[in-house]
Amino acid sequence: MNDLPRLPTSGGCRDEPILKQRGQREVFCGLTGIIWLHRKMQDAFFLVIGSRTCAHLLQSAAGVMIFAEPRFGTAILEETDLAGLADAQTELDKVVDQLLARRTDIRQLFLVGSCPSEVIKLDLSRAAERMTEKYAPSVRVLNFSGSGIETTFTQGEDACLASMVPVLPETNERQLLLVGALPDVVEEQAVSLLTQMGIGPVRVLPAPRADSDLSVGTETVFALTQPFLGDTHAELERRGARHIAAPFPFGEEGTTAWLRMIADEFGVDDATFERVTAAPRARARKAIAQASVSLRGKSVFFFPDSQLEIPLARFLTRECGMQAIEVGAPFIHKGIIGPDLDMLAQGPVLSEGQDVDLQLDRCRAARPDLTVCGLGLANPLEAEGLSTKWAIELVFTPVHFYEQAGDLAGLFSRPLRRDDLLQLGVR
Ligand code: SF4
């Protein structure tokens, strides 16, 4: 039982200096989150109040033409709205009336702010309150911002989940709340591991339907499954729930440490923990060992994008044998990411925020074997001979917990293997 992980108390990066820079940034906006959120919340509709650019972003990020009734759309702000000539609130009421009359399956409506709606200071919280009064109890109307002004793309999910917490019913029940949108199959694996240890009831935010038994209170403890949920974390604490701080469940080690922290909270003994986790841990280790062969000894440089950077750097350095040169993250919230920082060995530059030109200079000087970055930087860097991995893929792909640990390593090794094959072809 000696290999059951306990968190290191020193030697990590938690207290290392952080390079903070602000300047031009290269990130997607929070509207992107709608692509995975609308699949999780099956009776929700996301109405973006935005421009044609926002509509195009959603359509191309969705990656498919939608033939069935979609569960997101854009109320386009026209020039008369932007010039203040039309009453945008009245226009919005009309659009929502039409939508809800036609789509009687909608139980949750999210009014999603964008850069244009923020620029004209359209008050969507007022609109959501007014519409909730009108449509309750059959439809709950909430609002959040997906604007790209000073935000990054995973903040859309955070803003959405944070908007739901204040309206959750109160409970005195002792319960575990898992927070973060995961693919269904991955969520089922997590809940199954926890229930096999006797932990429960386990509930998940976001729930698939508005009429779920989701509630919150002072007897609620919560574990985040995604590291980008700072605002949701704050809202849950405001409701009296307590956070179980843990490394994030990426890789065998991260998953075991995450489960261990929750198991300790619920008094699970070592023998039970071992019985439930031994087999999937062994599978994960084997899969990582196979998938990480081409990663061993290679260097990696993270540009700030998904907010997954620090847990992934921990996984790649500790479980895949890589060396991190720089780990950039849009925000470093030590209350959330601290346990991962504790496990990340000192050495890489830790950077928060971005001045993209300065960071590109550092990356070019370092010539890493692999650069993890947004789509906008990947192509130019590839043209300069650097191998890249798109950060956004890490959010769209199932990568959490034991059964996906090999796939996670594989996502990083694929670009290196591709480059090796291309070079062989050249010779
Ligand atoms: Fe562009 Fe802003 Fe619309 Fe996002 S919210 S698509 S950044 S205009």
Tab-separated table of C-alpha atoms and ligand atoms in Angstrom:
chain	number	residue	atom	x	y	z
A	1	MET	CA	0.000	0.000	0.000
A	2	ASN	CA	3.081	2.211	0.066
A	3	ASP	CA	2.503	3.522	-3.431
A	4	LEU	CA	-0.848	5.112	-2.556
A	5	PRO	CA	-0.135	8.763	-3.277
A	6	ARG	CA	0.048	11.390	-0.575
A	7	LEU	CA	0.753	14.912	-1.726
A	8	PRO	CA	4.332	16.158	-1.385
A	9	THR	CA	4.691	18.940	1.155
A	10	SER	CA	7.710	20.653	-0.391
A	11	GLY	CA	9.840	20.767	-3.514
A	12	GLY	CA	7.035	21.728	-5.902
A	13	CYS	CA	6.308	24.957	-7.745
A	14	ARG	CA	3.630	26.448	-5.472
A	15	ASP	CA	5.902	29.185	-4.156
A	16	GLU	CA	8.016	29.647	-7.270
A	17	PRO	CA	8.036	33.150	-8.836
A	18	ILE	CA	5.462	33.683	-11.588
A	19	LEU	CA	6.236	35.735	-14.690
A	20	LYS	CA	3.186	37.968	-15.163
A	21	GLN	CA	2.760	39.673	-18.515
A	22	ARG	CA	-0.063	41.560	-20.155
A	23	GLY	CA	-0.231	42.466	-23.796
A	24	GLN	CA	-1.708	41.120	-26.985
A	25	ARG	CA	-3.255	37.660	-26.491
A	26	GLU	CA	-4.192	34.851	-28.849
A	27	VAL	CA	-7.189	32.960	-27.438
A	28	PHE	CA	-10.735	31.965	-28.373
A	29	CYS	CA	-13.678	33.514	-26.525
A	30	GLY	CA	-16.033	31.890	-24.024
A	31	LEU	CA	-18.762	31.224	-26.591
A	32	THR	CA	-16.763	28.105	-27.498
A	33	GLY	CA	-17.963	26.392	-24.303
A	34	ILE	CA	-21.507	26.284	-25.666
A	35	ILE	CA	-20.340	23.549	-28.053
A	36	TRP	CA	-19.809	21.046	-25.241
A	37	LEU	CA	-22.307	22.484	-22.726
A	38	HIS	CA	-25.326	22.138	-25.016
A	39	ARG	CA	-24.590	18.419	-25.318
A	40	LYS	CA	-24.508	17.987	-21.528
A	41	MET	CA	-27.668	19.942	-20.693
A	42	GLN	CA	-30.300	18.289	-22.783
A	43	ASP	CA	-33.184	20.669	-22.121
A	44	ALA	CA	-31.153	23.894	-22.283
A	45	PHE	CA	-30.951	26.475	-25.042
A	46	PHE	CA	-28.084	28.937	-25.377
A	47	LEU	CA	-29.132	32.193	-26.999
A	48	VAL	CA	-26.088	34.285	-27.833
A	49	ILE	CA	-26.809	38.002	-28.040
A	50	GLY	CA	-24.095	38.893	-30.460
A	51	SER	CA	-22.928	39.779	-33.935
A	52	ARG	CA	-22.593	37.794	-37.146
A	53	THR	CA	-19.004	37.064	-36.091
A	54	CYS	CA	-20.335	35.310	-32.981
A	55	ALA	CA	-22.777	33.296	-35.105
A	56	HIS	CA	-19.972	32.263	-37.449
A	57	LEU	CA	-17.712	31.288	-34.566
A	58	LEU	CA	-20.384	29.039	-33.088
A	59	GLN	CA	-21.201	27.472	-36.411
A	60	SER	CA	-17.591	26.725	-37.295
A	61	ALA	CA	-16.613	25.644	-33.763
A	62	ALA	CA	-19.550	23.214	-33.811
A	63	GLY	CA	-17.882	21.816	-36.892
A	64	VAL	CA	-21.119	20.468	-38.365
A	65	MET	CA	-24.116	21.748	-40.196
A	66	ILE	CA	-27.120	21.308	-37.954
A	67	PHE	CA	-30.038	19.524	-39.533
A	68	ALA	CA	-31.970	18.722	-36.352
A	69	GLU	CA	-33.382	21.475	-34.126
A	70	PRO	CA	-30.254	23.040	-32.627
A	71	ARG	CA	-29.988	23.997	-28.978
A	72	PHE	CA	-28.031	27.170	-29.503
A	73	GLY	CA	-28.519	30.193	-31.684
A	74	THR	CA	-27.583	33.824	-32.075
A	75	ALA	CA	-29.837	36.849	-31.764
A	76	ILE	CA	-27.934	39.131	-34.124
A	77	LEU	CA	-27.417	42.687	-32.970
A	78	GLU	CA	-27.981	44.833	-36.058
A	79	GLU	CA	-26.544	48.278	-36.704
A	80	THR	CA	-29.670	49.961	-35.319
A	81	ASP	CA	-29.158	48.089	-32.027
A	82	LEU	CA	-25.478	48.939	-31.886
A	83	ALA	CA	-26.218	52.584	-32.640
A	84	GLY	CA	-28.764	52.631	-29.802
A	85	LEU	CA	-31.633	53.395	-32.179
A	86	ALA	CA	-33.687	50.317	-31.258
A	87	ASP	CA	-34.652	49.190	-27.774
A	88	ALA	CA	-32.568	46.014	-27.627
A	89	GLN	CA	-34.452	44.764	-24.547
A	90	THR	CA	-37.780	44.893	-26.403
A	91	GLU	CA	-36.218	43.207	-29.430
A	92	LEU	CA	-34.784	40.497	-27.203
A	93	ASP	CA	-38.169	39.886	-25.549
A	94	LYS	CA	-39.667	39.353	-28.987
A	95	VAL	CA	-36.984	36.850	-30.013
A	96	VAL	CA	-37.367	34.892	-26.756
A	97	ASP	CA	-41.181	34.863	-27.056
A	98	GLN	CA	-40.899	33.382	-30.540
A	99	LEU	CA	-38.264	30.852	-29.486
A	100	LEU	CA	-40.138	29.558	-26.437
A	101	ALA	CA	-43.457	29.421	-28.301
A	102	ARG	CA	-41.850	27.244	-30.965
A	103	ARG	CA	-39.592	25.162	-28.722
A	104	THR	CA	-41.716	23.838	-25.865
A	105	ASP	CA	-38.948	21.337	-24.929
A	106	ILE	CA	-36.719	24.128	-23.538
A	107	ARG	CA	-36.542	24.170	-19.703
A	108	GLN	CA	-33.423	26.292	-19.231
A	109	LEU	CA	-32.649	29.304	-21.355
A	110	PHE	CA	-29.231	30.922	-21.130
A	111	LEU	CA	-28.904	34.470	-22.462
A	112	VAL	CA	-25.233	34.585	-23.419
A	113	GLY	CA	-23.498	37.946	-23.582
A	114	SER	CA	-20.811	38.694	-26.169
A	115	CYS	CA	-18.348	41.472	-26.960
A	116	PRO	CA	-20.981	43.525	-28.861
A	117	SER	CA	-23.647	43.163	-26.157
A	118	GLU	CA	-21.075	44.202	-23.542
A	119	VAL	CA	-19.956	47.159	-25.613
A	120	ILE	CA	-23.511	48.525	-25.843
A	121	LYS	CA	-23.985	47.605	-22.157
A	122	LEU	CA	-27.051	45.477	-22.741
A	123	ASP	CA	-28.171	44.397	-19.263
A	124	LEU	CA	-28.801	40.676	-19.678
A	125	SER	CA	-29.225	39.995	-15.956
A	126	ARG	CA	-32.194	42.382	-15.955
A	127	ALA	CA	-33.561	40.624	-19.024
A	128	ALA	CA	-33.106	37.182	-17.410
A	129	GLU	CA	-34.939	38.315	-14.244
A	130	ARG	CA	-37.806	39.745	-16.277
A	131	MET	CA	-38.101	36.593	-18.378
A	132	THR	CA	-37.859	34.261	-15.374
A	133	GLU	CA	-40.884	36.038	-13.875
A	134	LYS	CA	-42.730	35.652	-17.140
A	135	TYR	CA	-41.893	32.009	-17.935
A	136	ALA	CA	-41.478	30.384	-14.479
A	137	PRO	CA	-41.906	27.620	-13.491
A	138	SER	CA	-41.715	25.929	-16.891
A	139	VAL	CA	-38.546	27.721	-18.072
A	140	ARG	CA	-35.647	29.018	-15.992
A	141	VAL	CA	-33.824	31.939	-17.625
A	142	LEU	CA	-30.228	32.688	-16.643
A	143	ASN	CA	-27.481	34.787	-18.164
A	144	PHE	CA	-23.720	34.679	-18.430
A	145	SER	CA	-21.028	36.268	-20.552
A	146	GLY	CA	-19.076	34.460	-23.266
A	147	SER	CA	-17.371	37.665	-24.352
A	148	GLY	CA	-13.810	37.491	-25.592
A	149	ILE	CA	-12.883	40.783	-23.927
A	150	GLU	CA	-10.194	39.886	-21.371
A	151	THR	CA	-11.294	36.257	-21.143
A	152	THR	CA	-10.269	32.868	-22.465
A	153	PHE	CA	-12.390	30.151	-23.998
A	154	THR	CA	-12.859	27.838	-21.006
A	155	GLN	CA	-14.258	30.731	-18.974
A	156	GLY	CA	-17.529	30.287	-20.853
A	157	GLU	CA	-18.206	27.029	-18.999
A	158	ASP	CA	-17.153	28.610	-15.718
A	159	ALA	CA	-19.476	31.586	-16.228
A	160	CYS	CA	-22.350	29.275	-17.194
A	161	LEU	CA	-21.988	26.964	-14.183
A	162	ALA	CA	-21.445	29.935	-11.849
A	163	SER	CA	-24.754	31.421	-13.065
A	164	MET	CA	-26.573	28.232	-12.032
A	165	VAL	CA	-25.278	27.990	-8.453
A	166	PRO	CA	-27.240	30.875	-6.850
A	167	VAL	CA	-30.575	29.374	-7.995
A	168	LEU	CA	-29.874	25.808	-6.796
A	169	PRO	CA	-32.231	24.672	-4.009
A	170	GLU	CA	-30.839	24.538	-0.446
A	171	THR	CA	-30.083	21.162	1.144
A	172	ASN	CA	-28.766	19.932	4.485
A	173	GLU	CA	-27.824	16.573	3.028
A	174	ARG	CA	-24.205	15.416	3.220
A	175	GLN	CA	-23.281	14.921	-0.434
A	176	LEU	CA	-20.450	15.037	-2.916
A	177	LEU	CA	-20.845	17.384	-5.856
A	178	LEU	CA	-18.620	16.832	-8.900
A	179	VAL	CA	-18.264	20.086	-10.786
A	180	GLY	CA	-17.392	20.341	-14.483
A	181	ALA	CA	-18.796	19.150	-17.807
A	182	LEU	CA	-17.295	15.804	-18.803
A	183	PRO	CA	-18.231	13.464	-21.643
A	184	ASP	CA	-20.963	11.121	-20.345
A	185	VAL	CA	-18.812	7.997	-20.480
A	186	VAL	CA	-16.040	9.667	-18.462
A	187	GLU	CA	-18.496	11.036	-15.912
A	188	GLU	CA	-19.952	7.539	-15.473
A	189	GLN	CA	-16.473	6.115	-14.802
A	190	ALA	CA	-15.800	8.733	-12.120
A	191	VAL	CA	-19.146	8.211	-10.381
A	192	SER	CA	-18.702	4.433	-10.567
A	193	LEU	CA	-15.256	4.535	-8.896
A	194	LEU	CA	-16.596	6.745	-6.120
A	195	THR	CA	-19.737	4.707	-5.488
A	196	GLN	CA	-17.710	1.466	-5.429
A	197	MET	CA	-15.843	3.016	-2.489
A	198	GLY	CA	-19.151	3.666	-0.751
A	199	ILE	CA	-19.069	7.434	-1.337
A	200	GLY	CA	-22.409	9.046	-1.963
A	201	PRO	CA	-24.740	10.486	-2.857
A	202	VAL	CA	-22.684	11.823	-5.777
A	203	ARG	CA	-24.252	14.574	-7.850
A	204	VAL	CA	-22.875	16.381	-10.881
A	205	LEU	CA	-23.010	20.037	-11.959
A	206	PRO	CA	-24.093	20.526	-14.737
A	207	ALA	CA	-26.969	18.050	-14.503
A	208	PRO	CA	-28.473	16.800	-17.766
A	209	ARG	CA	-31.903	18.288	-16.997
A	210	ALA	CA	-33.285	21.285	-15.121
A	211	ASP	CA	-35.579	19.108	-12.977
A	212	SER	CA	-32.687	17.037	-11.538
A	213	ASP	CA	-32.268	16.747	-7.768
A	214	LEU	CA	-29.260	19.073	-7.766
A	215	SER	CA	-29.001	21.169	-4.610
A	216	VAL	CA	-26.312	22.726	-2.414
A	217	GLY	CA	-25.711	23.601	1.223
A	218	THR	CA	-23.286	23.604	4.123
A	219	GLU	CA	-23.064	19.800	4.171
A	220	THR	CA	-22.040	19.720	0.496
A	221	VAL	CA	-18.410	19.033	-0.356
A	222	PHE	CA	-17.353	19.532	-3.938
A	223	ALA	CA	-14.531	18.392	-6.185
A	224	LEU	CA	-13.693	20.140	-9.434
A	225	THR	CA	-13.037	18.006	-12.502
A	226	GLN	CA	-11.806	20.979	-14.534
A	227	PRO	CA	-9.239	23.515	-13.362
A	228	PHE	CA	-10.898	26.498	-15.025
A	229	LEU	CA	-13.888	26.817	-12.691
A	230	GLY	CA	-12.750	29.665	-10.439
A	231	ASP	CA	-16.025	31.634	-10.454
A	232	THR	CA	-18.098	28.476	-9.908
A	233	HIS	CA	-15.803	27.556	-7.001
A	234	ALA	CA	-16.428	31.004	-5.467
A	235	GLU	CA	-20.216	30.757	-5.927
A	236	LEU	CA	-20.327	27.295	-4.326
A	237	GLU	CA	-18.324	28.518	-1.334
A	238	ARG	CA	-20.741	31.442	-1.071
A	239	ARG	CA	-23.523	28.846	-0.706
A	240	GLY	CA	-21.611	27.181	2.167
A	241	ALA	CA	-20.194	24.217	0.217
A	242	ARG	CA	-16.603	23.142	0.946
A	243	HIS	CA	-13.985	22.496	-1.742
A	244	ILE	CA	-11.858	19.334	-1.663
A	245	ALA	CA	-8.605	20.665	-3.108
A	246	ALA	CA	-6.842	17.964	-5.129
A	247	PRO	CA	-4.629	17.478	-8.173
A	248	PHE	CA	-6.771	17.138	-11.301
A	249	PRO	CA	-7.652	13.643	-12.556
A	250	PHE	CA	-5.291	13.543	-15.532
A	251	GLY	CA	-3.106	10.446	-15.823
A	252	GLU	CA	-2.853	7.569	-13.383
A	253	GLU	CA	-1.187	9.606	-10.686
A	254	GLY	CA	-3.487	12.616	-10.916
A	255	THR	CA	-6.594	10.434	-10.948
A	256	THR	CA	-5.402	8.426	-7.949
A	257	ALA	CA	-4.510	11.560	-5.994
A	258	TRP	CA	-7.897	13.164	-6.853
A	259	LEU	CA	-9.771	10.045	-5.750
A	260	ARG	CA	-7.590	9.745	-2.636
A	261	MET	CA	-8.455	13.262	-1.438
A	262	ILE	CA	-12.170	12.556	-1.817
A	263	ALA	CA	-11.808	9.104	-0.235
A	264	ASP	CA	-10.049	10.668	2.769
A	265	GLU	CA	-12.881	13.190	3.138
A	266	PHE	CA	-15.388	10.320	3.277
A	267	GLY	CA	-13.265	8.085	5.545
A	268	VAL	CA	-12.605	5.341	2.983
A	269	ASP	CA	-9.978	2.888	4.288
A	270	ASP	CA	-6.824	1.999	2.341
A	271	ALA	CA	-7.937	-1.571	1.632
A	272	THR	CA	-11.173	-0.417	-0.023
A	273	PHE	CA	-9.330	2.249	-1.961
A	274	GLU	CA	-6.813	-0.300	-3.184
A	275	ARG	CA	-9.499	-2.836	-4.109
A	276	VAL	CA	-11.393	-0.307	-6.248
A	277	THR	CA	-8.438	1.406	-7.902
A	278	ALA	CA	-5.764	-1.317	-8.321
A	279	ALA	CA	-6.964	-2.739	-11.644
A	280	PRO	CA	-7.754	0.550	-13.451
A	281	ARG	CA	-4.490	2.025	-12.134
A	282	ALA	CA	-2.527	-0.858	-13.599
A	283	ARG	CA	-4.334	-0.448	-16.934
A	284	ALA	CA	-3.628	3.285	-16.931
A	285	ARG	CA	0.069	2.819	-16.160
A	286	LYS	CA	0.431	0.283	-18.931
A	287	ALA	CA	-1.394	2.480	-21.452
A	288	ILE	CA	0.679	5.546	-20.526
A	289	ALA	CA	3.932	3.566	-20.772
A	290	GLN	CA	3.024	2.492	-24.305
A	291	ALA	CA	1.733	5.872	-25.465
A	292	SER	CA	4.560	7.937	-23.995
A	293	VAL	CA	7.558	6.169	-25.581
A	294	SER	CA	8.109	9.004	-28.042
A	295	LEU	CA	7.643	11.657	-25.330
A	296	ARG	CA	10.437	10.519	-23.009
A	297	GLY	CA	13.300	13.014	-22.795
A	298	LYS	CA	11.471	15.554	-24.993
A	299	SER	CA	10.800	19.169	-24.020
A	300	VAL	CA	7.429	20.931	-23.943
A	301	PHE	CA	6.410	24.608	-23.907
A	302	PHE	CA	2.868	25.667	-22.958
A	303	PHE	CA	1.272	28.880	-24.190
A	304	PRO	CA	-1.666	30.038	-21.998
A	305	ASP	CA	-4.978	28.905	-23.445
A	306	SER	CA	-7.197	26.203	-21.933
A	307	GLN	CA	-6.253	26.676	-18.229
A	308	LEU	CA	-5.386	22.953	-18.198
A	309	GLU	CA	-1.694	23.778	-18.618
A	310	ILE	CA	-0.420	23.222	-15.070
A	311	PRO	CA	-2.099	19.828	-14.453
A	312	LEU	CA	-1.021	18.690	-17.922
A	313	ALA	CA	2.569	19.807	-17.338
A	314	ARG	CA	2.490	17.812	-14.100
A	315	PHE	CA	1.241	14.750	-16.018
A	316	LEU	CA	3.731	15.063	-18.871
A	317	THR	CA	6.756	15.618	-16.652
A	318	ARG	CA	5.982	13.037	-13.960
A	319	GLU	CA	4.290	10.277	-15.954
A	320	CYS	CA	5.572	10.703	-19.512
A	321	GLY	CA	9.201	11.696	-18.869
A	322	MET	CA	9.023	15.114	-20.552
A	323	GLN	CA	10.834	18.258	-19.506
A	324	ALA	CA	8.759	21.455	-19.229
A	325	ILE	CA	10.490	24.637	-20.389
A	326	GLU	CA	7.663	27.112	-19.788
A	327	VAL	CA	4.185	26.509	-18.404
A	328	GLY	CA	1.980	29.450	-19.316
A	329	ALA	CA	-1.566	29.702	-17.992
A	330	PRO	CA	-4.139	32.476	-18.495
A	331	PHE	CA	-4.757	32.598	-14.705
A	332	ILE	CA	-3.086	30.825	-11.809
A	333	HIS	CA	-5.589	30.306	-8.977
A	334	LYS	CA	-3.573	28.588	-6.266
A	335	GLY	CA	-6.691	27.598	-4.302
A	336	ILE	CA	-7.596	25.403	-7.262
A	337	ILE	CA	-4.325	24.540	-8.943
A	338	GLY	CA	-2.118	24.512	-5.820
A	339	PRO	CA	-1.997	20.687	-5.390
A	340	ASP	CA	-0.824	20.320	-9.010
A	341	LEU	CA	1.819	23.000	-8.442
A	342	ASP	CA	2.977	21.043	-5.377
A	343	MET	CA	3.597	18.025	-7.624
A	344	LEU	CA	5.271	19.913	-10.484
A	345	ALA	CA	9.049	19.849	-10.000
A	346	GLN	CA	10.832	23.198	-9.907
A	347	GLY	CA	12.571	24.206	-13.114
A	348	PRO	CA	10.118	25.460	-15.776
A	349	VAL	CA	9.243	29.149	-16.094
A	350	LEU	CA	5.726	29.632	-14.728
A	351	SER	CA	3.939	32.424	-16.546
A	352	GLU	CA	0.494	33.953	-16.094
A	353	GLY	CA	-1.235	36.034	-18.754
A	354	GLN	CA	0.383	36.793	-22.059
A	355	ASP	CA	2.285	39.236	-24.173
A	356	VAL	CA	2.280	36.990	-27.189
A	357	ASP	CA	5.258	38.493	-29.035
A	358	LEU	CA	7.531	38.232	-25.995
A	359	GLN	CA	6.359	34.686	-25.355
A	360	LEU	CA	6.936	33.708	-28.977
A	361	ASP	CA	10.497	35.053	-28.670
A	362	ARG	CA	11.072	32.828	-25.616
A	363	CYS	CA	9.590	29.825	-27.415
A	364	ARG	CA	11.707	30.343	-30.548
A	365	ALA	CA	14.831	30.701	-28.433
A	366	ALA	CA	14.068	27.486	-26.524
A	367	ARG	CA	13.136	25.424	-29.652
A	368	PRO	CA	10.983	22.963	-27.649
A	369	ASP	CA	10.260	19.518	-29.076
A	370	LEU	CA	6.535	20.182	-28.561
A	371	THR	CA	4.593	23.434	-28.201
A	372	VAL	CA	1.057	23.398	-26.800
A	373	CYS	CA	-0.812	26.456	-28.040
A	374	GLY	CA	-3.976	27.854	-29.614
A	375	LEU	CA	-4.946	27.405	-33.241
A	376	GLY	CA	-3.787	30.894	-34.186
A	377	LEU	CA	-0.190	30.194	-33.164
A	378	ALA	CA	0.077	26.573	-34.241
A	379	ASN	CA	0.340	27.082	-37.998
A	380	PRO	CA	3.012	29.813	-37.909
A	381	LEU	CA	5.067	27.769	-35.434
A	382	GLU	CA	4.716	24.625	-37.565
A	383	ALA	CA	5.955	26.682	-40.527
A	384	GLU	CA	9.019	27.515	-38.449
A	385	GLY	CA	9.673	23.804	-37.902
A	386	LEU	CA	8.199	23.453	-34.392
A	387	SER	CA	5.824	20.597	-33.540
A	388	THR	CA	2.576	21.815	-31.996
A	389	LYS	CA	-0.473	20.508	-30.195
A	390	TRP	CA	-3.742	22.464	-30.277
A	391	ALA	CA	-4.808	23.184	-26.707
A	392	ILE	CA	-8.506	23.244	-27.632
A	393	GLU	CA	-8.365	19.530	-28.574
A	394	LEU	CA	-7.646	18.731	-24.940
A	395	VAL	CA	-11.011	20.155	-23.950
A	396	PHE	CA	-12.977	18.452	-26.731
A	397	THR	CA	-11.409	15.000	-26.231
A	398	PRO	CA	-12.155	12.589	-23.332
A	399	VAL	CA	-8.898	12.774	-21.350
A	400	HIS	CA	-9.831	12.501	-17.652
A	401	PHE	CA	-9.468	9.476	-15.335
A	402	TYR	CA	-7.795	6.090	-15.678
A	403	GLU	CA	-9.311	4.692	-18.855
A	404	GLN	CA	-8.411	7.785	-20.890
A	405	ALA	CA	-4.864	8.227	-19.483
A	406	GLY	CA	-3.224	6.447	-22.432
A	407	ASP	CA	-5.245	8.531	-24.899
A	408	LEU	CA	-4.105	11.684	-23.119
A	409	ALA	CA	-0.440	10.727	-23.543
A	410	GLY	CA	-1.240	9.745	-27.131
A	411	LEU	CA	-2.597	13.212	-27.911
A	412	PHE	CA	0.838	14.659	-27.161
A	413	SER	CA	2.899	11.923	-28.812
A	414	ARG	CA	0.949	12.022	-32.095
A	415	PRO	CA	2.471	15.274	-33.438
A	416	LEU	CA	5.985	14.023	-32.598
A	417	ARG	CA	5.382	10.681	-34.315
A	418	ARG	CA	3.896	12.492	-37.319
A	419	ASP	CA	7.016	14.658	-37.605
A	420	ASP	CA	9.260	11.589	-37.357
A	421	LEU	CA	7.310	9.938	-40.168
A	422	LEU	CA	7.483	13.077	-42.305
A	423	GLN	CA	11.248	13.249	-41.822
A	424	LEU	CA	11.617	9.577	-42.739
A	425	GLY	CA	9.617	10.314	-45.882
A	426	VAL	CA	11.955	13.166	-46.810
A	427	ARG	CA	15.058	10.986	-46.512
B	1	SF4	FE1	-15.824	37.496	-31.464
B	1	SF4	FE2	-16.482	38.549	-29.102
B	1	SF4	FE3	-18.347	37.302	-30.574
B	1	SF4	FE4	-16.407	35.895	-29.388
B	1	SF4	S1	-18.005	37.090	-28.333
B	1	SF4	S2	-17.115	35.669	-31.509
B	1	SF4	S3	-14.653	37.326	-29.528
B	1	SF4	S4	-17.252	39.202	-31.116
